[in-house]
Coordinates of C-alpha atoms in Angstrom, one line a residue:
M1 CA -101.3 299.0 -64.4
K2 CA -104.2 299.9 -66.7
L3 CA -106.6 297.8 -64.7
L4 CA -105.5 299.6 -61.5
Y5 CA -105.9 302.9 -63.2
K6 CA -109.5 302.0 -64.2
M7 CA -110.3 300.8 -60.7
L8 CA -109.3 304.1 -59.1
T9 CA -112.1 306.6 -58.5
P10 CA -111.3 310.3 -58.3
M11 CA -112.0 312.0 -55.0
D12 CA -114.2 315.0 -54.8
S13 CA -112.9 316.5 -51.5
F14 CA -109.7 316.8 -49.5
C15 CA -109.5 315.6 -45.9
C16 CA -113.3 314.8 -45.8
G17 CA -114.6 318.3 -46.3
C18 CA -112.2 320.7 -48.0
S19 CA -112.1 321.2 -51.8
L20 CA -109.5 319.6 -54.0
D21 CA -108.1 323.0 -54.9
S22 CA -107.5 323.8 -51.2
G23 CA -105.7 320.5 -50.7
I24 CA -103.5 321.1 -53.8
R25 CA -102.6 324.6 -52.5
C26 CA -101.5 323.0 -49.2
I27 CA -99.3 320.6 -51.1
L28 CA -97.8 323.3 -53.2
T29 CA -97.2 325.5 -50.2
Y30 CA -95.3 322.7 -48.5
Y31 CA -93.0 322.1 -51.5
T32 CA -92.6 325.8 -52.2
V33 CA -91.4 326.4 -48.6
Q34 CA -89.2 323.3 -48.8
A35 CA -87.5 324.5 -52.0
I36 CA -87.0 328.1 -50.7
F37 CA -85.5 326.7 -47.4
Y38 CA -82.9 324.5 -49.2
I39 CA -81.9 327.4 -51.4
L40 CA -81.6 329.8 -48.5
V41 CA -79.6 327.3 -46.5
V42 CA -77.0 327.0 -49.3
F43 CA -77.0 330.8 -49.8
F44 CA -76.3 331.6 -46.1
S45 CA -73.9 328.7 -45.3
V46 CA -71.8 328.7 -48.5
V47 CA -72.1 332.2 -49.9
M48 CA -72.5 334.3 -46.8
D49 CA -70.4 331.8 -44.6
M50 CA -73.0 331.9 -41.8
K51 CA -73.9 329.1 -39.3
V52 CA -77.5 328.1 -40.0
W53 CA -79.5 324.8 -39.9
F54 CA -77.9 321.9 -41.7
S55 CA -74.8 324.1 -42.4
E56 CA -72.6 321.4 -41.0
M57 CA -73.5 319.0 -43.9
P58 CA -70.9 318.6 -46.7
A59 CA -70.9 321.2 -49.4
S60 CA -71.6 318.6 -52.0
T61 CA -74.8 317.5 -50.3
Q62 CA -75.9 321.1 -49.9
A63 CA -75.2 321.8 -53.6
I64 CA -77.2 318.8 -54.7
R65 CA -80.1 319.9 -52.5
C66 CA -80.0 323.4 -53.9
G67 CA -79.8 322.1 -57.5
L68 CA -82.8 319.9 -57.0
A69 CA -84.7 322.8 -55.4
L70 CA -83.9 325.0 -58.3
A71 CA -84.9 322.3 -60.8
S72 CA -88.2 321.8 -59.1
S73 CA -89.2 325.5 -59.2
P74 CA -90.7 325.4 -62.8
F75 CA -92.8 322.3 -61.9
I76 CA -94.1 323.9 -58.7
A77 CA -94.9 327.1 -60.7
A78 CA -96.8 325.0 -63.2
G79 CA -98.8 323.5 -60.3
W80 CA -99.7 327.0 -59.0
S81 CA -100.7 328.0 -62.5
G82 CA -102.8 324.9 -62.9
V83 CA -104.7 325.2 -59.7
T84 CA -105.2 329.0 -60.0
Y85 CA -106.4 329.1 -63.6
K86 CA -107.8 325.5 -63.7
I87 CA -105.4 324.4 -66.5
E88 CA -105.2 320.6 -66.7
A89 CA -101.9 320.5 -68.7
H90 CA -100.1 322.6 -66.1
L91 CA -101.5 320.4 -63.2
R92 CA -100.4 317.3 -65.1
I93 CA -96.9 318.6 -65.3
F94 CA -96.9 319.0 -61.5
Q95 CA -98.4 315.6 -61.0
T96 CA -95.6 314.0 -63.1
W97 CA -93.0 315.8 -61.1
L98 CA -94.7 314.8 -57.8
L99 CA -94.8 311.2 -58.8
A100 CA -91.0 311.2 -59.6
S101 CA -90.2 313.1 -56.4
V102 CA -92.2 310.7 -54.2
S103 CA -90.8 307.6 -55.9
L104 CA -87.2 308.8 -55.5
D105 CA -87.7 309.8 -51.9
T106 CA -89.4 306.5 -51.0
V107 CA -86.6 304.5 -52.6
L108 CA -83.9 306.5 -50.8
M109 CA -85.7 306.2 -47.4
F110 CA -86.1 302.4 -47.7
V111 CA -82.4 302.0 -48.7
A112 CA -81.4 304.1 -45.7
L113 CA -83.7 302.0 -43.4
L114 CA -82.2 298.7 -44.7
G115 CA -78.7 300.0 -43.7
T116 CA -79.6 300.9 -40.2
G117 CA -79.7 297.5 -38.6
C118 CA -78.7 296.9 -35.0
S119 CA -75.4 295.4 -36.1
A120 CA -74.6 298.6 -38.1
L121 CA -75.4 300.9 -35.2
S122 CA -72.9 301.5 -32.4
G123 CA -73.8 302.1 -28.7
F124 CA -76.4 299.3 -28.4
N125 CA -74.2 296.6 -27.0
G126 CA -74.8 297.3 -23.3
A127 CA -77.8 296.6 -21.1
G128 CA -81.0 297.6 -22.7
G129 CA -79.4 297.9 -26.1
A130 CA -81.8 295.4 -27.8
Y131 CA -84.8 297.3 -26.5
A132 CA -83.4 300.7 -27.7
C133 CA -82.5 299.3 -31.1
G134 CA -85.9 297.7 -31.5
A135 CA -87.7 300.9 -30.5
L136 CA -85.6 303.0 -32.9
Q137 CA -86.3 300.6 -35.8
A138 CA -90.0 300.6 -35.0
F139 CA -90.1 304.4 -35.0
N140 CA -88.1 304.6 -38.3
W141 CA -90.4 302.1 -40.1
T142 CA -93.6 303.7 -38.7
Y143 CA -92.4 307.2 -39.8
T144 CA -91.5 305.9 -43.2
G145 CA -94.9 304.2 -43.6
L146 CA -96.8 307.3 -42.5
W147 CA -94.7 309.5 -44.8
T148 CA -95.3 307.1 -47.8
A149 CA -99.0 306.9 -47.1
T150 CA -99.3 310.7 -46.9
S151 CA -97.3 311.2 -50.1
L152 CA -99.5 308.8 -52.0
Y153 CA -102.6 310.5 -50.7
C154 CA -101.3 313.9 -51.9
L155 CA -100.5 312.3 -55.3
Y156 CA -104.0 310.9 -55.4
I157 CA -105.5 314.3 -54.6
V158 CA -103.6 315.9 -57.5
W159 CA -104.6 313.1 -59.9
S160 CA -108.3 313.4 -58.8
R161 CA -108.3 317.2 -59.7
C162 CA -106.7 316.5 -63.0
E163 CA -109.4 313.9 -63.9
E164 CA -112.0 316.4 -62.8
L165 CA -110.6 319.1 -65.1
K166 CA -110.4 316.5 -67.9
V167 CA -114.1 315.8 -67.9
I168 CA -115.4 319.2 -66.9
D169 CA -118.4 320.4 -69.0
T170 CA -117.5 322.9 -71.7
E171 CA -120.8 324.7 -71.4
S172 CA -120.1 325.5 -67.7
S173 CA -116.7 326.9 -68.7
F174 CA -118.2 329.2 -71.3
K175 CA -121.0 330.2 -68.9
G176 CA -118.4 331.2 -66.3
M177 CA -116.6 333.3 -68.9
L178 CA -119.9 335.0 -69.9
D179 CA -120.7 335.7 -66.2
R180 CA -117.3 337.2 -65.6
S181 CA -117.6 339.3 -68.7
F182 CA -121.1 340.6 -67.7
A183 CA -119.8 341.3 -64.2
S184 CA -116.8 343.2 -65.5
E185 CA -119.0 345.3 -67.9
K186 CA -121.4 346.1 -65.1
A187 CA -118.6 347.1 -62.8
N188 CA -117.1 349.4 -65.4
L189 CA -120.5 350.9 -66.2
K190 CA -121.2 351.6 -62.6
K191 CA -117.7 353.1 -62.1
G192 CA -118.3 355.5 -65.0
L193 CA -121.8 356.7 -64.0
Q194 CA -120.4 360.0 -62.7
Y195 CA -118.8 360.7 -66.1
T196 CA -121.9 360.0 -68.2
G197 CA -124.9 362.0 -69.3
F198 CA -125.0 365.8 -69.6
F199 CA -122.5 367.3 -67.1
G200 CA -122.6 364.1 -65.1
L201 CA -126.4 363.9 -65.1
G202 CA -128.9 361.8 -67.0
D203 CA -128.8 358.1 -68.0
A204 CA -125.6 356.2 -68.2
A205 CA -124.0 355.9 -71.6
P206 CA -124.0 352.4 -73.1
P207 CA -120.6 350.8 -73.7
A208 CA -119.0 351.3 -77.1
R209 CA -118.9 348.3 -79.4
P210 CA -116.9 347.5 -82.5
V211 CA -118.8 347.5 -85.8
V212 CA -117.3 344.1 -86.6
Y213 CA -117.8 341.6 -83.7
G214 CA -114.5 340.8 -82.0
S215 CA -112.4 343.2 -84.1
L216 CA -110.3 345.9 -82.4
A217 CA -109.4 347.5 -85.7
S218 CA -113.0 348.4 -86.8
P219 CA -114.6 351.7 -85.7
V220 CA -116.9 351.7 -82.7
F221 CA -120.5 352.8 -82.4
H222 CA -122.8 353.4 -79.5
G223 CA -121.3 354.7 -76.2
S224 CA -122.6 358.3 -76.2
N225 CA -125.6 360.2 -74.8
G226 CA -127.7 362.8 -76.3
I227 CA -128.1 366.3 -74.7
F228 CA -131.1 366.4 -72.4
G229 CA -131.9 362.8 -73.4
R230 CA -132.8 363.6 -77.0
R231 CA -132.8 360.8 -79.6
Q232 CA -132.6 362.8 -82.8
H233 CA -129.8 365.0 -84.2
E234 CA -130.4 368.2 -86.3
M235 CA -128.5 367.9 -89.5
Q236 CA -129.4 371.4 -90.9
F237 CA -127.2 374.5 -90.5
P238 CA -128.2 377.0 -89.5
P239 CA -130.7 375.1 -87.4
P240 CA -134.4 376.1 -87.9
G241 CA -135.7 378.6 -85.3
P242 CA -138.8 378.2 -83.2
D243 CA -142.2 379.1 -84.8
S244 CA -144.4 382.0 -83.8
C245 CA -146.7 379.9 -81.7
S246 CA -144.0 378.6 -79.4
I247 CA -142.7 382.2 -79.0
L248 CA -146.2 383.4 -78.1
K249 CA -146.6 380.6 -75.6
R250 CA -143.3 381.5 -73.9
L251 CA -144.2 385.2 -73.7
T252 CA -147.6 384.4 -72.2
K253 CA -146.0 382.1 -69.6
V254 CA -143.4 384.8 -68.6
A255 CA -146.2 387.4 -68.3
L256 CA -148.3 385.2 -66.0
L257 CA -145.3 384.6 -63.8
N258 CA -144.6 388.3 -63.6
L259 CA -148.3 388.9 -62.6
K260 CA -148.1 386.3 -59.9
G261 CA -144.9 387.8 -58.6

């Protein structure tokens, strides 16, 4: 088993072109719809007493199907979490459940096929009965083989993605986190441009940052703008008035403007 595990090479695409995440989403969608269908069949046929698909099956069989669907829900949710947030542990949980599900279904299907021989089937004793029985068995075995191959391929896709997440580069993960942080900060800064500056004018205010890096309890600094873009604050009260030269310049400027008018 270990030798076979070492010989396997993880795939890098699904169906010769799609990404592994797309393939896993298709697999999860199939099992999600299947679980919801089994639960709804039991609800409408047993609780609501309505005639729906497979409602003629025994109540015990429907209860077993509904119980298995409910028990599978946490594993399917773990698979969605793993493929959405790229968490290997969650995807491994879904992989283990998928392996158990495929193994159980394969064993049950082969047991059912072995019990459907021509001697066990009625209605094939007349003319053409041998041909009909052989065609039915060929169809059953072909369908079982295709279903088994497809299930193993889906299991292989999930395993390949788990192996890819296992050896993913840590630097690329941190780089992705930094890129998302910078993009979020830029979007927030762009969104708040109309509320920055003096009465909505001027440069955008820089974001506020904590004094202690990463601490939410420490006071913040930065994040404000000076009036008219000034960089210094007057600490004297009352503030010093303008000198005589500046007053003379302003009066001269006003007089010139009046002469021109």
